[in-house]
Short mmCIF file of C-alpha atoms and ligand atoms in Angstrom, two decimals:
data_model
loop_
_atom_site.label_atom_id
_atom_site.label_comp_id
_atom_site.label_asym_id
_atom_site.label_seq_id
_atom_site.Cartn_x
_atom_site.Cartn_y
_atom_site.Cartn_z
CA MET A 1 157.84 12.42 42.09
CA ALA A 2 159.14 15.84 41.87
CA HIS A 3 159.51 18.24 44.97
CA GLY A 4 156.73 20.61 46.01
CA LYS A 5 159.33 23.08 46.47
CA ASP A 6 161.12 22.25 42.90
CA PRO A 7 161.01 23.70 39.76
CA SER A 8 159.34 22.26 36.98
CA PHE A 9 161.90 20.03 34.61
CA LEU A 10 161.08 22.74 32.18
CA GLU A 11 162.80 25.33 34.46
CA SER A 12 165.72 23.15 35.83
CA VAL A 13 166.72 22.88 32.35
CA GLU A 14 165.99 26.63 31.62
CA TYR A 15 168.32 27.31 34.78
CA SER A 16 171.01 25.12 33.51
CA PHE A 17 171.09 26.89 30.28
CA ASN A 18 171.23 30.16 31.32
CA ARG A 19 174.13 29.58 33.90
CA ALA A 20 176.10 28.94 30.76
CA ALA A 21 174.96 31.07 28.67
CA ASN A 22 175.62 33.35 31.31
CA LEU A 23 179.46 32.63 30.88
CA LEU A 24 179.56 33.24 27.09
CA ASP A 25 179.83 36.39 25.10
CA LEU A 26 176.68 36.05 22.90
CA PRO A 27 175.41 38.28 20.34
CA PRO A 28 172.08 40.08 21.84
CA GLY A 29 169.12 38.41 21.73
CA LEU A 30 171.00 34.65 20.63
CA LYS A 31 170.98 33.48 24.32
CA GLU A 32 166.83 33.71 24.19
CA GLN A 33 166.45 32.55 20.45
CA ILE A 34 168.87 29.52 21.51
CA ARG A 35 166.61 28.22 24.83
CA GLU A 36 163.06 29.13 23.41
CA CYS A 37 161.02 26.33 22.25
CA ASN A 38 160.02 27.09 18.67
CA SER A 39 156.80 25.22 18.43
CA THR A 40 154.30 22.77 20.54
CA TYR A 41 151.57 20.99 18.73
CA THR A 42 148.99 19.55 20.53
CA VAL A 43 146.68 17.11 19.01
CA ARG A 44 143.47 15.65 20.75
CA PHE A 45 142.59 12.20 18.73
CA GLY A 46 139.43 9.29 19.15
CA VAL A 47 139.84 6.34 18.99
CA ARG A 48 136.83 3.76 18.44
CA MET A 49 138.02 0.96 20.85
CA ARG A 50 136.20 -1.32 23.25
CA GLY A 51 132.74 -0.56 22.19
CA GLY A 52 133.21 3.61 22.75
CA ILE A 53 135.47 6.33 21.69
CA ARG A 54 138.38 7.12 23.35
CA THR A 55 140.13 10.61 23.22
CA PHE A 56 144.19 10.45 23.46
CA THR A 57 146.18 13.83 23.98
CA GLY A 58 149.66 13.82 22.52
CA TYR A 59 152.43 16.29 21.74
CA ARG A 60 155.39 17.06 19.82
CA ALA A 61 157.44 20.21 20.61
CA VAL A 62 160.29 21.53 18.35
CA HIS A 63 162.60 23.73 20.28
CA SER A 64 165.73 24.53 17.31
CA GLU A 65 165.61 23.79 13.21
CA HIS A 66 169.28 25.44 13.28
CA MET A 67 169.48 22.21 12.09
CA GLU A 68 166.78 20.01 10.04
CA PRO A 69 165.48 17.34 10.46
CA VAL A 70 164.89 18.03 14.22
CA LYS A 71 165.06 14.78 16.09
CA GLY A 72 163.82 13.05 19.59
CA GLY A 73 161.80 10.46 21.22
CA ILE A 74 158.29 9.85 21.17
CA ARG A 75 157.60 8.98 25.01
CA TYR A 76 154.30 6.97 26.56
CA ASP A 77 153.56 7.87 29.82
CA SER A 78 150.39 8.89 31.88
CA ARG A 79 152.08 11.64 33.15
CA VAL A 80 153.81 13.36 29.78
CA ASN A 81 152.73 17.03 29.52
CA GLN A 82 153.47 20.07 27.58
CA ASP A 83 155.83 21.42 29.94
CA GLU A 84 158.00 18.19 30.04
CA VAL A 85 157.79 17.26 26.28
CA GLU A 86 159.55 20.91 25.86
CA ALA A 87 161.94 20.32 28.28
CA LEU A 88 162.83 16.80 26.63
CA ALA A 89 162.68 18.65 23.32
CA SER A 90 165.63 21.50 24.21
CA LEU A 91 167.69 18.87 25.90
CA MET A 92 167.75 17.19 22.52
CA THR A 93 169.05 20.15 20.81
CA TYR A 94 172.04 20.23 23.19
CA LYS A 95 172.54 16.74 23.06
CA CYS A 96 172.62 16.50 19.40
CA ALA A 97 175.36 19.37 19.49
CA VAL A 98 177.01 17.77 22.10
CA VAL A 99 177.87 14.55 20.00
CA GLU A 100 177.83 16.48 16.63
CA ALA A 101 174.82 14.82 15.08
CA PRO A 102 173.28 17.28 12.58
CA PHE A 103 169.82 17.58 14.01
CA GLY A 104 168.04 20.18 15.80
CA GLY A 105 165.84 19.31 18.74
CA SER A 106 162.75 18.06 19.23
CA LYS A 107 160.68 15.51 21.37
CA GLY A 108 157.13 13.86 21.09
CA GLY A 109 154.79 12.39 23.83
CA LEU A 110 151.32 10.35 24.23
CA CYS A 111 149.51 10.83 27.93
CA ILE A 112 149.19 6.72 27.96
CA ASN A 113 149.89 3.98 30.27
CA PRO A 114 150.50 1.45 28.11
CA ARG A 115 150.59 -1.04 30.01
CA GLU A 116 146.56 -0.59 29.94
CA TYR A 117 146.04 -1.69 26.41
CA THR A 118 146.44 -4.96 24.38
CA ALA A 119 149.42 -4.73 21.55
CA GLU A 120 146.11 -4.30 18.64
CA GLU A 121 144.82 -1.45 20.50
CA ILE A 122 148.71 0.21 21.11
CA GLU A 123 149.15 -0.25 17.15
CA THR A 124 145.67 1.63 16.24
CA ILE A 125 146.62 4.33 18.84
CA THR A 126 150.34 4.57 17.28
CA ARG A 127 148.79 4.57 13.96
CA ARG A 128 146.62 7.25 14.58
CA PHE A 129 148.88 9.38 16.37
CA ALA A 130 151.13 8.99 13.63
CA PHE A 131 148.77 10.41 10.83
CA GLU A 132 148.45 13.71 13.10
CA LEU A 133 151.65 14.09 12.95
CA ILE A 134 152.49 12.69 9.26
CA LYS A 135 149.85 14.82 7.99
CA ARG A 136 151.48 18.33 9.27
CA ASP A 137 155.32 17.00 8.21
CA LEU A 138 155.77 16.52 12.12
CA ILE A 139 157.37 12.89 11.29
CA ASN A 140 159.40 13.16 8.14
CA PRO A 141 162.86 12.11 7.03
CA SER A 142 163.86 15.76 6.13
CA GLN A 143 162.18 17.51 8.91
CA ASN A 144 161.66 16.00 11.67
CA VAL A 145 162.46 12.04 13.06
CA PRO A 146 161.00 10.68 16.01
CA ALA A 147 162.77 7.72 17.54
CA PRO A 148 162.00 5.58 21.12
CA ASP A 149 161.54 6.71 24.79
CA MET A 150 160.25 5.82 27.77
CA GLY A 151 156.93 3.28 26.97
CA THR A 152 157.84 3.03 23.33
CA GLY A 153 160.11 0.62 21.46
CA PRO A 154 161.07 -0.94 17.59
CA ARG A 155 157.28 -2.51 17.61
CA GLU A 156 156.28 1.34 17.77
CA MET A 157 158.41 3.21 15.66
CA ALA A 158 157.91 -0.08 13.16
CA TRP A 159 154.29 1.02 12.98
CA ILE A 160 155.49 4.85 12.34
CA ALA A 161 157.31 4.15 9.37
CA ASP A 162 154.45 2.07 7.96
CA GLN A 163 151.97 4.44 8.34
CA TYR A 164 154.16 7.26 7.02
CA MET A 165 155.00 4.78 4.01
CA HIS A 166 151.30 4.18 3.21
CA MET A 167 150.87 8.02 3.53
CA ASN A 168 153.83 8.50 1.23
CA THR A 169 154.15 5.96 -1.03
CA THR A 170 156.41 7.66 -3.46
CA ASP A 171 159.12 8.98 -1.00
CA ILE A 172 162.01 6.44 -1.85
CA ASN A 173 163.97 7.53 1.76
CA SER A 174 160.50 7.00 3.61
CA ARG A 175 162.02 4.40 6.09
CA ALA A 176 164.22 7.36 7.79
CA CYS A 177 161.31 9.27 8.74
CA VAL A 178 161.97 7.18 12.07
CA THR A 179 164.59 5.53 14.15
CA GLY A 180 164.85 3.36 16.37
CA LYS A 181 163.02 0.40 14.02
CA PRO A 182 163.59 -3.42 13.78
CA LEU A 183 166.10 -4.28 11.60
CA ASN A 184 164.25 -5.87 8.99
CA VAL A 185 162.49 -2.65 8.54
CA GLY A 186 165.62 -0.41 7.86
CA GLY A 187 166.56 -0.52 11.65
CA ILE A 188 170.15 -1.13 12.25
CA GLN A 189 172.25 -3.41 14.87
CA GLY A 190 173.12 -1.71 18.30
CA ARG A 191 170.17 0.38 18.29
CA VAL A 192 168.52 -1.30 21.04
CA GLU A 193 171.49 -1.18 23.47
CA ALA A 194 172.62 2.10 22.26
CA THR A 195 171.89 4.43 24.91
CA GLY A 196 172.79 1.80 27.87
CA ARG A 197 176.10 0.96 25.81
CA GLY A 198 176.83 5.05 25.74
CA VAL A 199 176.15 5.04 29.21
CA GLN A 200 178.98 2.53 29.71
CA TYR A 201 181.46 4.09 27.06
CA ALA A 202 180.79 7.42 28.93
CA LEU A 203 181.86 5.98 32.19
CA GLN A 204 184.91 4.12 30.56
CA GLU A 205 186.07 7.43 29.26
CA PHE A 206 185.39 9.02 32.71
CA PHE A 207 187.70 6.82 34.08
CA ARG A 208 190.52 7.76 31.99
CA HIS A 209 190.67 10.70 32.81
CA PRO A 210 192.14 10.31 36.58
CA LYS A 211 192.36 14.17 37.41
CA ASP A 212 188.30 14.43 36.98
CA GLN A 213 187.34 11.17 38.70
CA ALA A 214 190.19 12.42 41.77
CA LYS A 215 187.39 15.42 41.88
CA CYS A 216 185.25 13.28 43.67
CA GLY A 217 187.91 10.86 45.16
CA LEU A 218 187.41 7.68 42.66
CA GLU A 219 190.56 6.21 41.52
CA GLY A 220 191.39 2.69 39.39
CA THR A 221 188.94 1.75 36.91
CA LEU A 222 185.26 0.45 36.94
CA GLU A 223 186.37 -2.70 37.83
CA GLY A 224 184.98 -3.86 41.43
CA LYS A 225 182.74 -0.12 41.67
CA ARG A 226 179.58 -0.31 43.60
CA VAL A 227 176.78 0.71 41.23
CA VAL A 228 173.24 1.44 41.81
CA VAL A 229 170.54 1.25 39.13
CA GLN A 230 166.93 2.81 38.97
CA GLY A 231 164.83 1.75 36.42
CA LEU A 232 165.65 -1.51 34.85
CA GLY A 233 164.04 -0.65 31.45
CA ASN A 234 165.95 -0.20 27.98
CA VAL A 235 168.74 2.20 29.45
CA GLY A 236 168.83 0.79 32.24
CA TYR A 237 169.10 -2.96 32.06
CA HIS A 238 171.63 -2.34 28.96
CA ALA A 239 174.08 0.03 31.39
CA ALA A 240 173.77 -2.63 34.25
CA LEU A 241 174.30 -5.49 32.26
CA PHE A 242 177.31 -4.33 30.26
CA LEU A 243 178.99 -2.98 33.80
CA SER A 244 178.63 -5.89 35.40
CA GLU A 245 179.53 -8.17 32.40
CA GLU A 246 182.11 -6.52 30.81
CA ASP A 247 184.29 -3.93 33.07
CA GLY A 248 183.68 -6.27 36.45
CA SER A 249 181.36 -3.90 38.41
CA LYS A 250 179.10 -4.81 40.92
CA VAL A 251 175.43 -3.80 40.71
CA THR A 252 174.69 -3.70 44.13
CA ALA A 253 171.16 -2.21 44.24
CA ILE A 254 168.34 -1.91 41.48
CA ILE A 255 165.45 -0.09 42.27
CA GLU A 256 161.86 -0.54 40.17
CA TRP A 257 158.19 1.31 40.36
CA ASP A 258 157.61 -0.43 43.10
CA GLY A 259 160.74 -1.21 45.21
CA ALA A 260 163.99 -2.23 44.92
CA VAL A 261 166.41 -4.92 45.59
CA ILE A 262 170.07 -5.07 46.87
CA ASP A 263 172.99 -7.42 47.18
CA ASP A 264 176.21 -5.90 48.33
CA ASP A 265 177.76 -8.75 46.58
CA GLY A 266 176.21 -7.88 43.15
CA LEU A 267 172.93 -8.75 41.28
CA ASN A 268 172.57 -10.74 38.07
CA VAL A 269 171.32 -8.33 35.59
CA ASP A 270 169.94 -10.90 33.92
CA GLU A 271 168.32 -12.29 36.40
CA VAL A 272 166.44 -9.46 37.83
CA SER A 273 165.58 -8.35 34.35
CA HIS A 274 164.14 -11.73 33.64
CA HIS A 275 161.81 -11.42 36.89
CA ILE A 276 160.95 -8.25 36.28
CA GLN A 277 159.64 -8.93 32.56
CA SER A 278 157.57 -11.99 33.60
CA THR A 279 155.93 -10.26 36.96
CA GLY A 280 155.78 -6.41 35.94
CA GLY A 281 157.53 -5.40 38.58
CA ILE A 282 160.61 -6.25 41.15
CA LYS A 283 158.30 -7.14 44.11
CA GLY A 284 158.87 -10.31 44.65
CA CYS A 285 162.38 -11.26 43.23
CA PRO A 286 163.86 -13.99 44.57
CA TYR A 287 167.43 -12.47 44.53
CA GLY A 288 169.20 -9.72 46.64
CA THR A 289 166.90 -7.94 49.76
CA TYR A 290 163.40 -6.41 48.47
CA VAL A 291 163.23 -2.87 49.96
CA LYS A 292 159.80 -1.59 49.48
CA ASP A 293 160.71 2.27 49.53
CA GLY A 294 162.66 2.14 46.45
CA LEU A 295 163.27 5.99 46.48
CA SER A 296 165.61 5.71 49.81
CA VAL A 297 167.89 3.21 47.88
CA LEU A 298 169.02 6.18 45.83
CA GLU A 299 170.65 6.94 49.25
CA LYS A 300 172.26 4.08 49.19
CA GLU A 301 176.13 3.74 49.55
CA CYS A 302 177.77 3.11 46.47
CA ASP A 303 180.54 4.43 44.05
CA ILE A 304 178.40 4.97 41.23
CA LEU A 305 174.66 5.65 40.88
CA ILE A 306 172.51 5.36 37.46
CA PRO A 307 168.96 7.25 37.43
CA ALA A 308 168.07 5.62 34.37
CA ALA A 309 163.94 5.62 34.77
CA ILE A 310 161.85 9.06 35.43
CA GLU A 311 162.84 12.83 35.86
CA ALA A 312 163.00 14.55 39.49
CA VAL A 313 164.12 11.80 41.46
CA ILE A 314 166.78 13.91 42.94
CA THR A 315 165.54 17.01 44.31
CA SER A 316 165.88 19.53 47.08
CA GLU A 317 164.27 16.87 49.62
CA ASN A 318 166.66 14.25 49.24
CA ALA A 319 169.70 15.50 47.36
CA ASP A 320 171.84 16.08 50.85
CA ARG A 321 171.51 12.27 51.64
CA ILE A 322 172.89 11.06 48.17
CA LYS A 323 176.09 9.02 49.07
CA ALA A 324 177.42 8.01 46.04
CA PRO A 325 180.28 10.22 44.70
CA LEU A 326 179.53 9.93 40.79
CA ILE A 327 176.17 9.85 39.33
CA ILE A 328 176.08 9.48 35.95
CA GLU A 329 171.81 10.72 34.89
CA ALA A 330 171.12 7.98 32.20
CA ALA A 331 167.37 9.04 32.39
CA ASN A 332 166.67 12.39 31.04
CA GLY A 333 166.27 15.18 33.86
CA PRO A 334 166.72 12.89 36.86
CA ILE A 335 167.93 15.60 39.01
CA THR A 336 166.23 19.00 39.42
CA ALA A 337 168.33 22.35 39.55
CA PRO A 338 168.66 22.95 43.42
CA ALA A 339 169.26 19.31 43.96
CA ASP A 340 171.91 20.01 41.51
CA THR A 341 172.92 22.75 43.38
CA ILE A 342 173.53 20.57 46.47
CA LEU A 343 174.87 17.72 45.06
CA ARG A 344 177.73 20.19 43.20
CA ARG A 345 178.43 21.86 47.24
CA LYS A 346 178.73 18.09 48.29
CA GLY A 347 181.64 17.42 45.92
CA ILE A 348 179.22 14.96 44.06
CA VAL A 349 180.23 15.10 40.33
CA VAL A 350 177.22 14.59 37.92
CA ILE A 351 177.65 13.21 34.14
CA PRO A 352 174.75 15.30 32.73
CA ASP A 353 172.17 13.43 31.03
CA MET A 354 172.43 15.32 27.74
CA TYR A 355 176.11 13.71 27.72
CA ALA A 356 175.61 10.48 29.42
CA ASN A 357 172.33 9.81 27.22
CA ALA A 358 173.12 10.51 23.92
CA GLY A 359 174.46 7.07 22.68
CA GLY A 360 170.51 7.10 21.37
CA VAL A 361 170.53 9.70 19.08
CA THR A 362 174.45 9.16 17.91
CA VAL A 363 173.05 5.74 16.84
CA SER A 364 169.91 6.71 15.48
CA TYR A 365 172.38 9.11 13.19
CA PHE A 366 174.06 6.14 11.49
CA GLU A 367 170.65 4.10 11.48
CA TRP A 368 169.33 7.67 9.14
CA VAL A 369 172.05 7.79 7.32
CA LYS A 370 171.81 4.19 6.80
CA ASN A 371 168.42 4.63 5.39
CA LEU A 372 169.26 7.45 3.12
CA SER A 373 172.36 5.65 2.18
CA HIS A 374 170.01 2.78 0.92
CA ILE A 375 172.92 0.61 2.08
CA ARG A 376 174.32 -1.53 5.28
CA PHE A 377 177.65 -0.68 7.34
CA GLY A 378 179.93 -2.42 6.10
CA ARG A 379 178.51 -4.29 3.09
CA MET A 380 180.78 -3.22 0.67
CA GLN A 381 184.80 -3.26 2.39
CA ARG A 382 184.16 -6.12 4.95
CA ARG A 383 185.51 -8.82 2.36
CA GLN A 384 188.04 -7.17 1.36
CA GLU A 385 189.21 -6.33 4.83
CA GLU A 386 189.65 -9.39 5.39
CA ALA A 387 191.42 -10.58 2.17
CA ARG A 388 193.81 -7.86 2.62
CA GLY A 389 194.79 -9.38 6.09
CA THR A 390 194.84 -12.90 4.89
CA LEU A 391 197.16 -11.72 2.25
CA LEU A 392 199.61 -10.47 4.91
CA VAL A 393 199.01 -13.26 7.37
CA ASN A 394 200.02 -15.59 4.63
CA GLU A 395 203.09 -13.63 3.21
CA LEU A 396 204.63 -13.28 6.83
CA ASN A 397 203.85 -17.27 7.66
CA ARG A 398 205.95 -17.73 4.34
CA LEU A 399 208.90 -15.37 5.27
CA PHE A 400 208.94 -16.65 8.49
CA LYS A 401 209.07 -20.65 6.70
CA LYS A 402 211.50 -19.72 4.78
CA SER A 403 213.78 -17.80 6.96
CA ASN A 404 213.32 -20.80 9.44
CA VAL A 405 211.95 -18.13 11.97
CA PRO A 406 210.53 -20.24 14.84
CA VAL A 407 207.49 -18.43 15.17
CA SER A 408 203.38 -18.42 14.42
CA PHE A 409 200.04 -16.38 14.80
CA SER A 410 197.74 -18.08 17.37
CA GLU A 411 194.68 -19.29 15.85
CA GLN A 412 192.85 -17.06 18.06
CA PHE A 413 194.78 -13.86 17.15
CA VAL A 414 193.99 -14.61 13.72
CA GLY A 415 190.80 -15.05 13.61
CA LYS A 416 190.67 -12.00 15.47
CA TYR A 417 192.58 -10.04 12.99
CA LEU A 418 191.69 -11.30 9.79
CA ARG A 419 187.68 -10.95 10.81
CA GLY A 420 186.26 -7.75 9.04
CA ALA A 421 183.92 -5.17 10.58
CA GLY A 422 180.56 -5.98 10.70
CA GLU A 423 177.80 -3.69 11.18
CA LEU A 424 177.33 -4.03 14.69
CA GLU A 425 181.41 -3.25 14.92
CA LEU A 426 181.05 -0.13 12.97
CA VAL A 427 178.40 0.92 14.89
CA ARG A 428 179.92 -0.10 18.48
CA SER A 429 183.11 1.86 16.59
CA GLY A 430 181.32 5.01 16.01
CA LEU A 431 179.57 5.01 19.08
CA ASP A 432 182.53 4.67 21.69
CA ASP A 433 184.18 7.18 19.14
CA THR A 434 181.67 9.87 19.54
CA MET A 435 181.04 9.38 23.60
CA ARG A 436 185.01 9.99 23.96
CA LEU A 437 185.22 12.27 21.77
CA ALA A 438 182.08 14.55 23.62
CA TYR A 439 183.43 14.12 27.18
CA GLN A 440 187.10 15.29 25.95
CA ALA A 441 185.29 18.33 24.72
CA ILE A 442 183.72 18.92 27.99
CA SER A 443 186.34 17.80 30.32
CA ASP A 444 188.64 20.37 28.24
CA VAL A 445 186.19 23.27 29.33
CA TRP A 446 185.56 21.78 33.20
CA ARG A 447 189.35 22.05 33.54
CA ARG A 448 190.34 24.99 31.73
CA ARG A 449 187.84 28.00 32.61
CA GLU A 450 187.77 28.80 36.17
CA ASP A 451 184.22 29.93 35.71
CA VAL A 452 183.05 26.45 35.20
CA ASP A 453 182.82 24.40 38.27
CA ASP A 454 180.90 21.40 36.85
CA LEU A 455 180.58 19.01 34.05
CA ARG A 456 176.78 19.89 32.95
CA THR A 457 177.68 23.57 32.93
CA ALA A 458 180.48 22.67 30.98
CA ALA A 459 178.58 20.62 28.89
CA TYR A 460 176.26 23.33 28.18
CA VAL A 461 179.46 25.58 26.93
CA VAL A 462 180.29 23.30 24.66
CA SER A 463 176.86 23.02 23.09
CA ILE A 464 175.89 26.48 22.88
CA GLN A 465 179.34 27.17 21.29
CA ARG A 466 178.28 24.80 18.63
CA ILE A 467 174.98 26.17 18.12
CA ALA A 468 175.79 29.84 18.32
CA GLN A 469 178.16 29.26 15.01
CA SER A 470 175.03 27.30 13.63
CA TYR A 471 173.05 30.39 14.01
CA GLN A 472 175.67 32.75 12.06
CA SER A 473 175.46 31.14 9.15
CA ILE A 474 171.47 31.41 8.87
CA ALA A 475 168.97 33.44 7.85
CA LEU A 476 166.25 34.73 10.91
P1 NAD B 1 161.75 2.27 29.88
O1 NAD B 1 160.17 2.64 29.65
O2 NAD B 1 162.25 1.33 28.76
O3 NAD B 1 162.13 1.90 30.91
C1 NAD B 1 161.67 2.41 32.22
C2 NAD B 1 162.09 1.85 33.04
O4 NAD B 1 162.31 2.66 34.50
C3 NAD B 1 161.29 0.84 33.35
O5 NAD B 1 161.05 -0.57 33.65
C4 NAD B 1 159.97 1.58 34.36
O6 NAD B 1 159.65 0.21 35.19
C5 NAD B 1 160.97 2.01 35.41
N1 NAD B 1 160.08 3.06 35.88
C6 NAD B 1 159.16 3.51 36.25
N2 NAD B 1 159.10 4.41 36.85
C7 NAD B 1 160.09 4.23 37.77
C8 NAD B 1 159.78 5.01 39.00
N3 NAD B 1 159.06 5.66 39.85
N4 NAD B 1 160.72 4.42 39.86
C9 NAD B 1 161.85 3.44 39.40
N5 NAD B 1 161.85 2.91 38.41
C10 NAD B 1 160.93 3.12 37.43
O7 NAD B 1 162.59 3.63 29.56
P2 NAD B 1 163.78 3.59 28.33
O8 NAD B 1 163.83 4.01 27.30
O9 NAD B 1 164.78 2.84 29.24
O10 NAD B 1 164.32 5.59 29.03
C11 NAD B 1 164.64 5.42 30.74
C12 NAD B 1 164.82 6.97 30.56
O11 NAD B 1 165.98 6.85 29.61
C13 NAD B 1 164.28 8.06 30.11
O12 NAD B 1 164.53 9.25 30.80
C14 NAD B 1 164.54 8.74 28.86
O13 NAD B 1 164.13 9.73 28.43
C15 NAD B 1 166.03 8.58 28.58
N6 NAD B 1 166.70 7.77 27.44
C16 NAD B 1 166.26 7.03 26.44
C17 NAD B 1 166.76 6.66 25.47
C18 NAD B 1 166.30 5.19 24.51
O14 NAD B 1 167.25 5.35 23.66
N7 NAD B 1 165.53 4.14 25.12
C19 NAD B 1 167.38 7.52 24.98
C20 NAD B 1 168.02 8.73 25.75
C21 NAD B 1 167.36 8.80 26.87
#
């Protein structure tokens, strides 16, 4: 997908890192220490299947261990390679620092097209891959905690957790060895939607900053804004769904690997998603107008462009033709470094990946804490909160009656006010708070520093400063 002249994913990440690090007064050598990937483990393993043995190649890169465990997803895709895994691992380091999740950065990947294998085969392959990583502590609750990424989900995480438990039968914290698990094996409510939800919260916060909006000529709220989404997988689906159903935005185009559909009046995200789920692609979708060349739809006029599929889809080849004033990088690395420069010159504002898609790792952090504390969030206080609320409402009603005040609370208010927060409400509240505070820190740097002219550099500045501080207290 990347344009021939563009740098690799890792080079693009390092370019953005250097741009920001060069603005900071760091002790000699620290910039390099932070930037370089600490280690990458490559494994080739055989799996007996279909009457023979198939060999698979997998990676687990650890970018920075300034905080442990290190954290980062495992991706299943036939394009996975060492450069990509290292780029993604370094992004994880910066991402965790931006949202103040106490982790270093890591990432894993397996070169495989999951569509070519049955569920049983994927389970065997996943368990074999996990075995190789677990025996080297590259999956471990206190050292390295994977999560889902492209091509993997709760199902794969459950197999990994089970594999770890088989190999570590006395580890009481074994469930914390991986996040993004299904609820019944120690997952947390709201994890599946978390990254898309985080994209929504990031946009809501951006639209609470009129001066930031003005930089790309947008104003008002998300209501009625035209949104183009690329990739209707986990992240893209949830972001598009929440923006259209809760914020009143209009999803005017959805781009998938085999084309795109367009409807200027707004697409129903669930309907399009059902079509993709049942047929494996967007082609033949009965809603909107089908366009074969999906990539060209990135250039469609809209207010917000959300690349949520793969890296390097906006390159030096097409950047000049992008018309969206605002791009939010729901995917990791969708814009190459040269394309980023072109977009900046055009006045297009980019909300960068390291912040925009950090909702996933944020809720993973909550899940890890839940697993270590062995208790569901809200379990102790929910009914107590409700009892206190009931006490207050009853007492006020008694006083109104006694003083002959002709007022009463509406049933709707009482219902909402008395409902104690369960796990999902607490997770969403924690995620919303995280996304707001992180944006405020980034936006503050963007506005206050004259040498910072974009949100990506601002996010790197925030992140590098925090990582540099942690390095001051560790032995090297
Ligand atoms: P996914 O596998 O659930 O979805 C990816 C979607 O993109 C699929 O619908 C796929 O068909 C589509 N796609 C693939 N190639 C495409 C192409 N060339 N053009 C258009 N569409 C294409 O993956 P996901 O988990 O949603 O991840 C998407 C991106 O978000 C990745 O960059 C990933 O690293 C990033 N991300 C994911 C999470 C998470 O929690 N899942 C967290 C942070 C970042």
